[in-house]
JSON list of N, CA and C in Angstrom, two decimals:
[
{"chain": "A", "resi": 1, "resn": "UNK", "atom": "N", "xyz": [-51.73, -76.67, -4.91]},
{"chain": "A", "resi": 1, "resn": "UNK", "atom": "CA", "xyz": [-51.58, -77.05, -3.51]},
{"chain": "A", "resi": 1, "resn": "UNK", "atom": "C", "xyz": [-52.71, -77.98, -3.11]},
{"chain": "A", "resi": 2, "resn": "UNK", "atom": "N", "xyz": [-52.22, -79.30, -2.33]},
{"chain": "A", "resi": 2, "resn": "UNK", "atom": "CA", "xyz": [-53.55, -80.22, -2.10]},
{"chain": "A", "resi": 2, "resn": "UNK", "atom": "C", "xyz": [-53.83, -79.75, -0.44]},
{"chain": "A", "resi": 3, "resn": "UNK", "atom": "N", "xyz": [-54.38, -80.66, 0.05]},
{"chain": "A", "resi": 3, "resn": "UNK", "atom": "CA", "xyz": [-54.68, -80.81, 1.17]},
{"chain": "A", "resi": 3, "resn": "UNK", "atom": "C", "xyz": [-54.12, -82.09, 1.79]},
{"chain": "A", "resi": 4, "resn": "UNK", "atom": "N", "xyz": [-53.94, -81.80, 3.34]},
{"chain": "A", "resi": 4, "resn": "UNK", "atom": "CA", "xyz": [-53.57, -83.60, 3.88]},
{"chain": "A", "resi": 4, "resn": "UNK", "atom": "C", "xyz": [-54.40, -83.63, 5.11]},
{"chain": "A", "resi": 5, "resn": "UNK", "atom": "N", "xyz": [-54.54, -84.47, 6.01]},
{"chain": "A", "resi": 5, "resn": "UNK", "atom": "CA", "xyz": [-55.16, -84.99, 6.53]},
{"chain": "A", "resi": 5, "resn": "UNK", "atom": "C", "xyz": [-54.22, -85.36, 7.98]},
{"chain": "A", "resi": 6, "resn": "UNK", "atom": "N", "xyz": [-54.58, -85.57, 9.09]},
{"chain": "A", "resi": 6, "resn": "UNK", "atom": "CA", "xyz": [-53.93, -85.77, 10.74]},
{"chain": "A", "resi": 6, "resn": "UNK", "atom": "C", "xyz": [-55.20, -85.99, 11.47]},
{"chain": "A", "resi": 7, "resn": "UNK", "atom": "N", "xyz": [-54.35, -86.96, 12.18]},
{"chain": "A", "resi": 7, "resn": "UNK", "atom": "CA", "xyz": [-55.32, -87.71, 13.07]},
{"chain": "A", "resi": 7, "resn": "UNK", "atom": "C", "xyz": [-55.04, -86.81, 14.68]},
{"chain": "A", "resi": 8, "resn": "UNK", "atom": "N", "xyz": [-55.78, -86.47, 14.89]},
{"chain": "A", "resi": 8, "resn": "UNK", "atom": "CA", "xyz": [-55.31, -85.57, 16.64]},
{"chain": "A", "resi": 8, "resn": "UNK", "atom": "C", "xyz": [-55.61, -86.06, 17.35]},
{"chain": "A", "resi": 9, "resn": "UNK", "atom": "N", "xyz": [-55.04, -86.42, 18.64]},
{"chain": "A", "resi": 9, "resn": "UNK", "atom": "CA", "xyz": [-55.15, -87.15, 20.07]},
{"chain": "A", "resi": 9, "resn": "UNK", "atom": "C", "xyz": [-55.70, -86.51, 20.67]},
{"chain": "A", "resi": 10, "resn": "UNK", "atom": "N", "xyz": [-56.42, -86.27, 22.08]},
{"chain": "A", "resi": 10, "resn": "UNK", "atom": "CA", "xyz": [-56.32, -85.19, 22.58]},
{"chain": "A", "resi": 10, "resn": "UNK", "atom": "C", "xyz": [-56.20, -85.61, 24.22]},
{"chain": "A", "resi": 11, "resn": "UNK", "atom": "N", "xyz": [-55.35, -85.34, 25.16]},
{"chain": "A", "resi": 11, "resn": "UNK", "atom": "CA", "xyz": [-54.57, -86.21, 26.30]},
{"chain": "A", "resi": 11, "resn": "UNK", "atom": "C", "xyz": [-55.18, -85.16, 27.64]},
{"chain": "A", "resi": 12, "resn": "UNK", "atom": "N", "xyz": [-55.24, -85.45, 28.77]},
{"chain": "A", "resi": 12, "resn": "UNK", "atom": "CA", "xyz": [-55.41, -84.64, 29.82]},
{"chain": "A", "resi": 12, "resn": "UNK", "atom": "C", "xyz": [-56.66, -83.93, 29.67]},
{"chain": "A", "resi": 13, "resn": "UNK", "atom": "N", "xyz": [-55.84, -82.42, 30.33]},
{"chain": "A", "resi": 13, "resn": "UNK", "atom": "CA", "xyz": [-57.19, -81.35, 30.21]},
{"chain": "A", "resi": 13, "resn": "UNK", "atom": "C", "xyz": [-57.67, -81.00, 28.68]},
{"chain": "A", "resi": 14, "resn": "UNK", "atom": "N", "xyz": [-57.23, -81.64, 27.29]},
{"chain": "A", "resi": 14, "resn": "UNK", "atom": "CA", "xyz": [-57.08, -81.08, 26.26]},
{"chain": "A", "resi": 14, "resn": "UNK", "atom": "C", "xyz": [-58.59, -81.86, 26.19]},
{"chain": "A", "resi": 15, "resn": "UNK", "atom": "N", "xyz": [-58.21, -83.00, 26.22]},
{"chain": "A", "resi": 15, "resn": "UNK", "atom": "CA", "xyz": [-59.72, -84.01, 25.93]},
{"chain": "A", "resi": 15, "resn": "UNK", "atom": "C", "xyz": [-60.86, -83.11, 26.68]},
{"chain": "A", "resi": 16, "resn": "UNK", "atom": "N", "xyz": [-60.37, -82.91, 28.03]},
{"chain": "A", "resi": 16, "resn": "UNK", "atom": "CA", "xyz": [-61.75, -82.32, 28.64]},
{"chain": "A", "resi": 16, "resn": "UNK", "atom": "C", "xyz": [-62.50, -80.88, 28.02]},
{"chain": "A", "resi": 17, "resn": "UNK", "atom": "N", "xyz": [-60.95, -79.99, 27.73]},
{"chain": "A", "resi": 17, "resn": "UNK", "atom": "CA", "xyz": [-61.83, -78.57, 26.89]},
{"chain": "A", "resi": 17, "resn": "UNK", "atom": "C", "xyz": [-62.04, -79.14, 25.35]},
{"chain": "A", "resi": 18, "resn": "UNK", "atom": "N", "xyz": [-61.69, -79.73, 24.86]},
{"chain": "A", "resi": 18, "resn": "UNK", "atom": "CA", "xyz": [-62.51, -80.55, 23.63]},
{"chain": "A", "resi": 18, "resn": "UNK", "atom": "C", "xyz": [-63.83, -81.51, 23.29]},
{"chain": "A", "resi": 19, "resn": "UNK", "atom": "N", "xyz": [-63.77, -82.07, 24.66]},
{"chain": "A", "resi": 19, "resn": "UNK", "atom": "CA", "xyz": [-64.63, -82.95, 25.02]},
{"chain": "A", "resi": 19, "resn": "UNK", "atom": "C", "xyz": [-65.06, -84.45, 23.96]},
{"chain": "A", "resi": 20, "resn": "UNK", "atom": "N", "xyz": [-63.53, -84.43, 23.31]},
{"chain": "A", "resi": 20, "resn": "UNK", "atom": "CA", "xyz": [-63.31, -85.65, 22.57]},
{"chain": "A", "resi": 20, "resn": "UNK", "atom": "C", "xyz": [-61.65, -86.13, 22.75]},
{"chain": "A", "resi": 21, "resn": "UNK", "atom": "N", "xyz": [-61.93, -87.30, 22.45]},
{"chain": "A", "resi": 21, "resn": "UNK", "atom": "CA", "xyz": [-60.64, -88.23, 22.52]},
{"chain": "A", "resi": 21, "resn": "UNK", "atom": "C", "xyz": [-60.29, -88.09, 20.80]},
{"chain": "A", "resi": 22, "resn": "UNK", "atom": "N", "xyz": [-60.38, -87.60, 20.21]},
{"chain": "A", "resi": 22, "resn": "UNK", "atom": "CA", "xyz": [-59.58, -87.64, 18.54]},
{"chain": "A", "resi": 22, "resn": "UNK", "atom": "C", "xyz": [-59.71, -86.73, 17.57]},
{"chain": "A", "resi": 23, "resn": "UNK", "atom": "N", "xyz": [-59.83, -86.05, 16.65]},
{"chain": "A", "resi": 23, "resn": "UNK", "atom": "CA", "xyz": [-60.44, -85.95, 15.53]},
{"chain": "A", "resi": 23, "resn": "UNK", "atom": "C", "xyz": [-59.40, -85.71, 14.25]},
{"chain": "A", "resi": 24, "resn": "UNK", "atom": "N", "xyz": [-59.56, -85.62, 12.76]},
{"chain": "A", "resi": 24, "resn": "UNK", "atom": "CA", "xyz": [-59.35, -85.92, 11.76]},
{"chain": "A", "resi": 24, "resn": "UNK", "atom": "C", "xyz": [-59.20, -84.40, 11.41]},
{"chain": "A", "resi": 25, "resn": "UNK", "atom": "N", "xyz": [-58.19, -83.89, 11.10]},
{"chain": "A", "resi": 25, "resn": "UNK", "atom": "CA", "xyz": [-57.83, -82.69, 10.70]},
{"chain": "A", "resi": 25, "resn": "UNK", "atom": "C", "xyz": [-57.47, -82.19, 9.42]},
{"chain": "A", "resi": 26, "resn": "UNK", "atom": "N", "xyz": [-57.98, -81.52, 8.48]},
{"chain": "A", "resi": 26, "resn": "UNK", "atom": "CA", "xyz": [-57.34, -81.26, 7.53]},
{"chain": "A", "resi": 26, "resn": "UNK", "atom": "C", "xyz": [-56.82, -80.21, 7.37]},
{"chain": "A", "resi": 27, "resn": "UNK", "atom": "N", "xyz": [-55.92, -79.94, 7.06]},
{"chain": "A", "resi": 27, "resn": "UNK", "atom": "CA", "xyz": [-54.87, -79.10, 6.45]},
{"chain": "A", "resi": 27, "resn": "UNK", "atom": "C", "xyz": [-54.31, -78.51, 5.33]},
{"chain": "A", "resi": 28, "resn": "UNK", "atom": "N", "xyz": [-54.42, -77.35, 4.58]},
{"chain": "A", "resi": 28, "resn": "UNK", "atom": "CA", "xyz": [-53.69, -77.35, 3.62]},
{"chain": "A", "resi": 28, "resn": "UNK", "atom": "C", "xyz": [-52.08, -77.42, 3.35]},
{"chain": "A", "resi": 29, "resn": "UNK", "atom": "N", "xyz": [-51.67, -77.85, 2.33]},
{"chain": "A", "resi": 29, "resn": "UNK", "atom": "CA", "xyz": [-50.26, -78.42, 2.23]},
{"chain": "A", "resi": 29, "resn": "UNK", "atom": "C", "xyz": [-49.40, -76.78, 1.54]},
{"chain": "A", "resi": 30, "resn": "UNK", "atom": "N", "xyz": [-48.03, -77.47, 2.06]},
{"chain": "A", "resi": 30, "resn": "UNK", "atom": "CA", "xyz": [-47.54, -77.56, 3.04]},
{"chain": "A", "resi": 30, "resn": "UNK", "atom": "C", "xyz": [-47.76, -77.35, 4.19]},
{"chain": "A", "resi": 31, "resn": "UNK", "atom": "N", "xyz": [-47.99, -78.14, 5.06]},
{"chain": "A", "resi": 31, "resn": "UNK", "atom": "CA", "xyz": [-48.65, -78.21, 6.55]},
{"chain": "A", "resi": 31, "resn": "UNK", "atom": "C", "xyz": [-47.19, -78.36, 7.56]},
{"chain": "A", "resi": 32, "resn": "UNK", "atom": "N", "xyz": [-47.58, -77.55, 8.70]},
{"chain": "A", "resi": 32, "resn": "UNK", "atom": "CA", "xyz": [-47.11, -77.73, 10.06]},
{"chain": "A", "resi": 32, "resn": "UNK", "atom": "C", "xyz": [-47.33, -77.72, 11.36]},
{"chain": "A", "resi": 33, "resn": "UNK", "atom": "N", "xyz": [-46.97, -78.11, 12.32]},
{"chain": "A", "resi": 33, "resn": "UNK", "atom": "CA", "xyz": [-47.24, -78.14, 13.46]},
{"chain": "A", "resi": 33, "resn": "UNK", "atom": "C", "xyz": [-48.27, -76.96, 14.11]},
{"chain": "A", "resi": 34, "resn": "UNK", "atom": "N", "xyz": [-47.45, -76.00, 13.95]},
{"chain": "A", "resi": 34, "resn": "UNK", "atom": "CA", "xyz": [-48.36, -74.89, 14.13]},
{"chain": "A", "resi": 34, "resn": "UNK", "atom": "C", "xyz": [-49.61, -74.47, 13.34]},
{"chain": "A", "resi": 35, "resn": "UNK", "atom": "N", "xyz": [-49.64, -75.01, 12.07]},
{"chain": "A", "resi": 35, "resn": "UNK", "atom": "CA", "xyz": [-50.98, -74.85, 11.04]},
{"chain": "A", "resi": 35, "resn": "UNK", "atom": "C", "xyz": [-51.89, -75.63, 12.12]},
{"chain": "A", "resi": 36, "resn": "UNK", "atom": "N", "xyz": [-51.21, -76.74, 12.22]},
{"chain": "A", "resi": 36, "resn": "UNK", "atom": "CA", "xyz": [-52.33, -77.60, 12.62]},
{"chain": "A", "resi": 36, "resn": "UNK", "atom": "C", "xyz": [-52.71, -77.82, 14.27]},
{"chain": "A", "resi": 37, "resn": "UNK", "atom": "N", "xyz": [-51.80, -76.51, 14.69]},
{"chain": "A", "resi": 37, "resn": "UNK", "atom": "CA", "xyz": [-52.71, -75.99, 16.40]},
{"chain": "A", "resi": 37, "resn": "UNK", "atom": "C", "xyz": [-53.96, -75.01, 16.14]},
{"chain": "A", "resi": 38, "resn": "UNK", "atom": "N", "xyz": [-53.39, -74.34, 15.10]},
{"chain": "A", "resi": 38, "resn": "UNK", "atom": "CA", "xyz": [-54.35, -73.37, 14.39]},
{"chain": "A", "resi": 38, "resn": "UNK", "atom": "C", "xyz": [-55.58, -74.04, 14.07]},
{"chain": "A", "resi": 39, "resn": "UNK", "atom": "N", "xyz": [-55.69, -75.24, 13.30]},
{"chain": "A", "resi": 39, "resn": "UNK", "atom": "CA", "xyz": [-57.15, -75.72, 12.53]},
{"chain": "A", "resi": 39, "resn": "UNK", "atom": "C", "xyz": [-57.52, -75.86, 14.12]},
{"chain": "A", "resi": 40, "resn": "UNK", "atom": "N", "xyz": [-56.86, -76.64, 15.61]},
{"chain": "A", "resi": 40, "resn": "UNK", "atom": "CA", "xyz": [-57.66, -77.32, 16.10]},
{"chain": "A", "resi": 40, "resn": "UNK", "atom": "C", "xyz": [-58.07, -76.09, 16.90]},
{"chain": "A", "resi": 41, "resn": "UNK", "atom": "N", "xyz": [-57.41, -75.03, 17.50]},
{"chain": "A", "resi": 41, "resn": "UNK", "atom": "CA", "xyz": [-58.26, -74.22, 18.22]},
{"chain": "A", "resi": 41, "resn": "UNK", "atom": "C", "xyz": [-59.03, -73.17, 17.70]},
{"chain": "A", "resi": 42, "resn": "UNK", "atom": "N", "xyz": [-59.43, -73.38, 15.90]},
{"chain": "A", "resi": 42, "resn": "UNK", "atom": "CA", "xyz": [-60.48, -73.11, 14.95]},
{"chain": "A", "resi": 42, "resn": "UNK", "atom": "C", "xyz": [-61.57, -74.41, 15.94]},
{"chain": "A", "resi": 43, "resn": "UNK", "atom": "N", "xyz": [-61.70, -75.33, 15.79]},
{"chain": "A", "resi": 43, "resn": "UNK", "atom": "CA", "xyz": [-62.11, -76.20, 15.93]},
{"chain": "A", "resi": 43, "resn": "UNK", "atom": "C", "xyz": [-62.84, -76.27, 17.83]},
{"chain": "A", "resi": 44, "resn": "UNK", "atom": "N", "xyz": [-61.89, -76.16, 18.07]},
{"chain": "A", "resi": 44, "resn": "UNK", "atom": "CA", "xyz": [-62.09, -76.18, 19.58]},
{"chain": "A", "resi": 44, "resn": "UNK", "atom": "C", "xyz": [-61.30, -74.83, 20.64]},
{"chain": "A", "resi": 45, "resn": "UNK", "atom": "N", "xyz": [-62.39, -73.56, 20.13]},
{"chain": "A", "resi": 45, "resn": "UNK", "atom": "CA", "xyz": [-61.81, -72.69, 20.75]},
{"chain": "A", "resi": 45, "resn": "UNK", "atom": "C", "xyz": [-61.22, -72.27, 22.37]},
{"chain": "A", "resi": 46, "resn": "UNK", "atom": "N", "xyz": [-61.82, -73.49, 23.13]},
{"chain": "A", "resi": 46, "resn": "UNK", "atom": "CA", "xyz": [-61.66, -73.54, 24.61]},
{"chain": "A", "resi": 46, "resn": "UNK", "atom": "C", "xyz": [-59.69, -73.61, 24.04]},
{"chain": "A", "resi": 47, "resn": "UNK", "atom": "N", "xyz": [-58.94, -74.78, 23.23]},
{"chain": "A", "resi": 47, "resn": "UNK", "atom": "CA", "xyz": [-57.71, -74.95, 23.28]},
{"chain": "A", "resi": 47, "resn": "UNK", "atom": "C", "xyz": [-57.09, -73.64, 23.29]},
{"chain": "A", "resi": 48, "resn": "UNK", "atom": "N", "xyz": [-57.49, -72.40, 22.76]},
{"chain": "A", "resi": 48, "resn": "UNK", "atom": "CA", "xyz": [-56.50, -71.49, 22.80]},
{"chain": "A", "resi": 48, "resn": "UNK", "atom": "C", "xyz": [-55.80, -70.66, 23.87]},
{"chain": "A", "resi": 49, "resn": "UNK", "atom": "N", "xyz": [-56.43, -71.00, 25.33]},
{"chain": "A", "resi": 49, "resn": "UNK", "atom": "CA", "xyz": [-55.86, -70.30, 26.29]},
{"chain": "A", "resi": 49, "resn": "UNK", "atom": "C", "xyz": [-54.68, -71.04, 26.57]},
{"chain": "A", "resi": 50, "resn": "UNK", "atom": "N", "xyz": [-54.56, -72.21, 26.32]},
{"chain": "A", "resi": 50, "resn": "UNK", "atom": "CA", "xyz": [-52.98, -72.80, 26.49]},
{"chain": "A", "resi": 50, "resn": "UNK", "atom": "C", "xyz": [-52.48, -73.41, 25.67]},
{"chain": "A", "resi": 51, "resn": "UNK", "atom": "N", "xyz": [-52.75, -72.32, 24.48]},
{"chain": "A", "resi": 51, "resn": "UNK", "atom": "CA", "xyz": [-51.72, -72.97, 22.73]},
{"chain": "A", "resi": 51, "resn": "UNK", "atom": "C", "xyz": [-50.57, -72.70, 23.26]},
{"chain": "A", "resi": 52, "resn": "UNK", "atom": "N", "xyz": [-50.25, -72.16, 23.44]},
{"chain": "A", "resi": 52, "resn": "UNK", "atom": "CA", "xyz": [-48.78, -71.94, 23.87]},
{"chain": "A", "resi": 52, "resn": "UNK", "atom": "C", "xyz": [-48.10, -72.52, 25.13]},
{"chain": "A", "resi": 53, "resn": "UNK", "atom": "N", "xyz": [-48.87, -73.13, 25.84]},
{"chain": "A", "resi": 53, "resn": "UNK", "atom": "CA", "xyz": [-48.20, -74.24, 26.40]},
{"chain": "A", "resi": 53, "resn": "UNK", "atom": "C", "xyz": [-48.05, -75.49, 26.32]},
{"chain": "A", "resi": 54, "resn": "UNK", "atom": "N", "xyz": [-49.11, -76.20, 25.08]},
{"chain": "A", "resi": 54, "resn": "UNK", "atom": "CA", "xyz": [-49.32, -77.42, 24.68]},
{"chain": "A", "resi": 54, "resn": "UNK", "atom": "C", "xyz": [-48.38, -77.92, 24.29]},
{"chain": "A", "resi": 55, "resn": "UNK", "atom": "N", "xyz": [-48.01, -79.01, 24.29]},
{"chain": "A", "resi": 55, "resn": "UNK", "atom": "CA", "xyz": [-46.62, -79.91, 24.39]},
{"chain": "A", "resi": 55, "resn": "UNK", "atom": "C", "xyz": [-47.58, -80.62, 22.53]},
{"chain": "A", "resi": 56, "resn": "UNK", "atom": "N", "xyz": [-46.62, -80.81, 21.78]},
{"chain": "A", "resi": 56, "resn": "UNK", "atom": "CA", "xyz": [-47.30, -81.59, 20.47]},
{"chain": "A", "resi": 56, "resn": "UNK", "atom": "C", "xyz": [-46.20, -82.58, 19.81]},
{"chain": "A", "resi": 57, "resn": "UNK", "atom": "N", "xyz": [-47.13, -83.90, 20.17]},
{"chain": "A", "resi": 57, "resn": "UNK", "atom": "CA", "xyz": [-46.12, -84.96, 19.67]},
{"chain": "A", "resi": 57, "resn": "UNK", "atom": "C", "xyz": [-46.54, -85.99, 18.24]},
{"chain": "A", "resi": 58, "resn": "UNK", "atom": "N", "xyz": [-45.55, -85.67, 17.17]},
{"chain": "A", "resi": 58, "resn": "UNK", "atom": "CA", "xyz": [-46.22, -86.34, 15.91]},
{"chain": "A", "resi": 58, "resn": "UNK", "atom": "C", "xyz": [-45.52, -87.77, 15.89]},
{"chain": "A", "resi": 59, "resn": "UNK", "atom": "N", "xyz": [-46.22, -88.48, 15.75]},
{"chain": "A", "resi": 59, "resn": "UNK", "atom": "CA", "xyz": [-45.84, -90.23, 15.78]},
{"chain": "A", "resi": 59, "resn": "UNK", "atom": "C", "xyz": [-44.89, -90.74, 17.09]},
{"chain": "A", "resi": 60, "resn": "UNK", "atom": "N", "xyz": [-45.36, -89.74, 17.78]},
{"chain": "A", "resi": 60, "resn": "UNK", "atom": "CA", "xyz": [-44.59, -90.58, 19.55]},
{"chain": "A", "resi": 60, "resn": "UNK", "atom": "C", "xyz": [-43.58, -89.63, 19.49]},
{"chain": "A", "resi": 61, "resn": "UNK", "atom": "N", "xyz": [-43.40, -88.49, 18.94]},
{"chain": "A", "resi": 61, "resn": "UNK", "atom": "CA", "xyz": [-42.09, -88.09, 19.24]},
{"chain": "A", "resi": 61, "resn": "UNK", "atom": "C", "xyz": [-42.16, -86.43, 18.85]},
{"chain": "A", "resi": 62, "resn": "UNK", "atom": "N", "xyz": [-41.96, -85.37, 20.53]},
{"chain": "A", "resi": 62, "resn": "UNK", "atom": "CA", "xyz": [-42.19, -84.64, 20.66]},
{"chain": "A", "resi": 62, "resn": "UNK", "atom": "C", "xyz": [-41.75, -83.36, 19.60]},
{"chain": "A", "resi": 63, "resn": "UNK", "atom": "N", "xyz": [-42.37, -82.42, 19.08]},
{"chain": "A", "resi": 63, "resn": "UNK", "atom": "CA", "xyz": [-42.05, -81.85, 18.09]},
{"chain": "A", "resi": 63, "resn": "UNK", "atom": "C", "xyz": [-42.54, -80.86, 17.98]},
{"chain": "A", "resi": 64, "resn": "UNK", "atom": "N", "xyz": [-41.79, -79.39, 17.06]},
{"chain": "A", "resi": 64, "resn": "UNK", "atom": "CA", "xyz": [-41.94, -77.96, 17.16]},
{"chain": "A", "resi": 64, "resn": "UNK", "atom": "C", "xyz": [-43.12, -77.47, 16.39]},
{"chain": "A", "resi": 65, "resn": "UNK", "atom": "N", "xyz": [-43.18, -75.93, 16.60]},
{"chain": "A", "resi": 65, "resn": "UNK", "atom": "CA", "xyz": [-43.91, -75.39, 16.07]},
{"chain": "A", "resi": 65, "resn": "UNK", "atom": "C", "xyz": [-43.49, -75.17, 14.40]},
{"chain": "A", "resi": 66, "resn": "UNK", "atom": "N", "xyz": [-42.48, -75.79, 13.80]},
{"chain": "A", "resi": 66, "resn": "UNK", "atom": "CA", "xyz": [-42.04, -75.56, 12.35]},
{"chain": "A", "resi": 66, "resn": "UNK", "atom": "C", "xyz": [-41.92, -77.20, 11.59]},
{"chain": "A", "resi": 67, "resn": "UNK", "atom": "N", "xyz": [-42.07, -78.20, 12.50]},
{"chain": "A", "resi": 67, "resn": "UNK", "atom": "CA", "xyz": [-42.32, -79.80, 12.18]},
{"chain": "A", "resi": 67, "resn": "UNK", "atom": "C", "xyz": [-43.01, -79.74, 11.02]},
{"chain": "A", "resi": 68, "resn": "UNK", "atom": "N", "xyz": [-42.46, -79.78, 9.34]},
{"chain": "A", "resi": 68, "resn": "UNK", "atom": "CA", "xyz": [-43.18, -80.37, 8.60]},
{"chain": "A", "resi": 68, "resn": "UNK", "atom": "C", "xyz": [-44.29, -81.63, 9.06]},
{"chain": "A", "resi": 69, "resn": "UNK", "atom": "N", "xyz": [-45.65, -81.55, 8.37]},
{"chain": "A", "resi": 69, "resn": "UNK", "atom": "CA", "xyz": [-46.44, -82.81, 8.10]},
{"chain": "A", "resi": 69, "resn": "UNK", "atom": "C", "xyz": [-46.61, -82.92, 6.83]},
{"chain": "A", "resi": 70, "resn": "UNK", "atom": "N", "xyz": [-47.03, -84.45, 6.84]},
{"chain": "A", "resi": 70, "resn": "UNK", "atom": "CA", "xyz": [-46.92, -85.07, 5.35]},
{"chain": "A", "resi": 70, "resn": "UNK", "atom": "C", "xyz": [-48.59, -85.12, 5.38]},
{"chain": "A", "resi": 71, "resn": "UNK", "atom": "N", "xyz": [-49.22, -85.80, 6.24]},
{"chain": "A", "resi": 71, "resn": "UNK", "atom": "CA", "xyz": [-50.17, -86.26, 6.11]},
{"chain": "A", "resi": 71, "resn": "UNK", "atom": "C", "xyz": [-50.46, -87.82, 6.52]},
{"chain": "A", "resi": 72, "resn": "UNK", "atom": "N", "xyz": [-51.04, -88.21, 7.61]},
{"chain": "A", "resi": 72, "resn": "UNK", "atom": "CA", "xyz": [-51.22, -89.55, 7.96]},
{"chain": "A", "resi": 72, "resn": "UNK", "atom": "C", "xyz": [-50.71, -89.66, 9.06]},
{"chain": "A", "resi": 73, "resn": "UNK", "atom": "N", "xyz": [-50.15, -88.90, 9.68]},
{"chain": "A", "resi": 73, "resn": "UNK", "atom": "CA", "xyz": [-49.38, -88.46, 11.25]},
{"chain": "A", "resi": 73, "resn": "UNK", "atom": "C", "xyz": [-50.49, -88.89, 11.96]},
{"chain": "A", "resi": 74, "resn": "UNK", "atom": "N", "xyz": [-49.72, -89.72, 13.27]},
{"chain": "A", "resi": 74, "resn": "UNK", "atom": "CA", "xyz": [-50.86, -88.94, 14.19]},
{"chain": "A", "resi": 74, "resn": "UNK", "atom": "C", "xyz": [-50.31, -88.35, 15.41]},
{"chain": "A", "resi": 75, "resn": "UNK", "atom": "N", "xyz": [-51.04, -87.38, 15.41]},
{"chain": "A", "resi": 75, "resn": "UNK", "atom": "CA", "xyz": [-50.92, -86.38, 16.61]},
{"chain": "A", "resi": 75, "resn": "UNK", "atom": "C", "xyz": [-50.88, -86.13, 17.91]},
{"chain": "A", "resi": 76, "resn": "UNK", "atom": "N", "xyz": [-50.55, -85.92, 18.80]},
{"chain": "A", "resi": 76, "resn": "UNK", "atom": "CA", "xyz": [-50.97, -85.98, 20.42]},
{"chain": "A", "resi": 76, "resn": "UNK", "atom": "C", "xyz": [-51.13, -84.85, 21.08]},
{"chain": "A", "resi": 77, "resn": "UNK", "atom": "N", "xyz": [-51.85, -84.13, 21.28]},
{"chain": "A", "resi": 77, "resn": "UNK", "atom": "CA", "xyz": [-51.29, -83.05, 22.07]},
{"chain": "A", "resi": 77, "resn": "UNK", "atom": "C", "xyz": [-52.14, -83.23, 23.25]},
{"chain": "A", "resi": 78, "resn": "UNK", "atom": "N", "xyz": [-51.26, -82.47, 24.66]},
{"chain": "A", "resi": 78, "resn": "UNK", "atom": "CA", "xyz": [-50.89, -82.84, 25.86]},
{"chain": "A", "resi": 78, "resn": "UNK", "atom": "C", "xyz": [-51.18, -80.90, 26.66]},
{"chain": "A", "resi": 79, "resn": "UNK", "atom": "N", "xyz": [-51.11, -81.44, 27.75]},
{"chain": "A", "resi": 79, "resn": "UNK", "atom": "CA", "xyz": [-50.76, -80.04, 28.31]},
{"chain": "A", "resi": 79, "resn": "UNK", "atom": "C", "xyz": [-49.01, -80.43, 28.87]},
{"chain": "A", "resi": 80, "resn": "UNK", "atom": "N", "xyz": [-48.12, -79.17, 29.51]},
{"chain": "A", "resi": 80, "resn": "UNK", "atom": "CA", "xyz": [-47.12, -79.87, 30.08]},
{"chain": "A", "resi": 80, "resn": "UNK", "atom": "C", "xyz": [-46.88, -80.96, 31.03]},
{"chain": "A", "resi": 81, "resn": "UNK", "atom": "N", "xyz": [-45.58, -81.39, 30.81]},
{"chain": "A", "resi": 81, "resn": "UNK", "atom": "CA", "xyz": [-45.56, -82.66, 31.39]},
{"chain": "A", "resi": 81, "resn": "UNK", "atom": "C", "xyz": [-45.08, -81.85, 33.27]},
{"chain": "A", "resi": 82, "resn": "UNK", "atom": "N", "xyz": [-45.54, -82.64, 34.48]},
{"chain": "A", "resi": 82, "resn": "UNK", "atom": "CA", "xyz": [-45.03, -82.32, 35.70]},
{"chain": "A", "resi": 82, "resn": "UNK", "atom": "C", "xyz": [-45.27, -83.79, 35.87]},
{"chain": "A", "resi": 83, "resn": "UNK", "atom": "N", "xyz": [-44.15, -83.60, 37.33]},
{"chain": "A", "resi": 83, "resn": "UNK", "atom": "CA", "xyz": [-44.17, -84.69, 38.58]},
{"chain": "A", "resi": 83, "resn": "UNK", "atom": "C", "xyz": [-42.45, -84.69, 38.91]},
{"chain": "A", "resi": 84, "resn": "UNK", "atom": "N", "xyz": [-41.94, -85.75, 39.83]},
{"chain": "A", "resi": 84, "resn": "UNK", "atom": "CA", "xyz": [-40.99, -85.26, 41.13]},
{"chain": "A", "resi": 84, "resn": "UNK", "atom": "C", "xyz": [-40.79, -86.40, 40.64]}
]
């Protein structure tokens, strides 16, 4: 089993309890969506009070907690989307 690699966004309040705009994630393979909420709120434990509401979008296009990754993705995650 190798490892892969994701680039993470981090949008809204996510940037602020992270207190970065990106980082470089690795993963062991087979990797998924949910592995890789896991590394980041390893990473940035403030994210875990709203893992479960974080919206996660791989290459522009919104996606589950079972979304294979390959590796080289990049990532976005968001809090939910609102407005009228």
């Amino acid at each position: 089993m190798g490892r892969m690699k994701a680039t993470v966004r981090y949008f809204g309040p996510c940037r602020l309890q992270t207190g970065r705009e990106t980082d470089e994630v690795e993963l062991p393979e087979p990797a998924t969506v949910a592995g890789l909420l896991e590394a980041c709120c390893r990473l940035h434990p403030a994210l875990q009070a709203a893992r479960r509401s974080l919206l996660v979008a791989v290459d522009q296009e919104f996606s589950g907690p079972d979304t294979p990754l390959a590796g080289g993705e990049e990532i976005a995650l968001m809090p939910p989307l609102s407005g009228g």
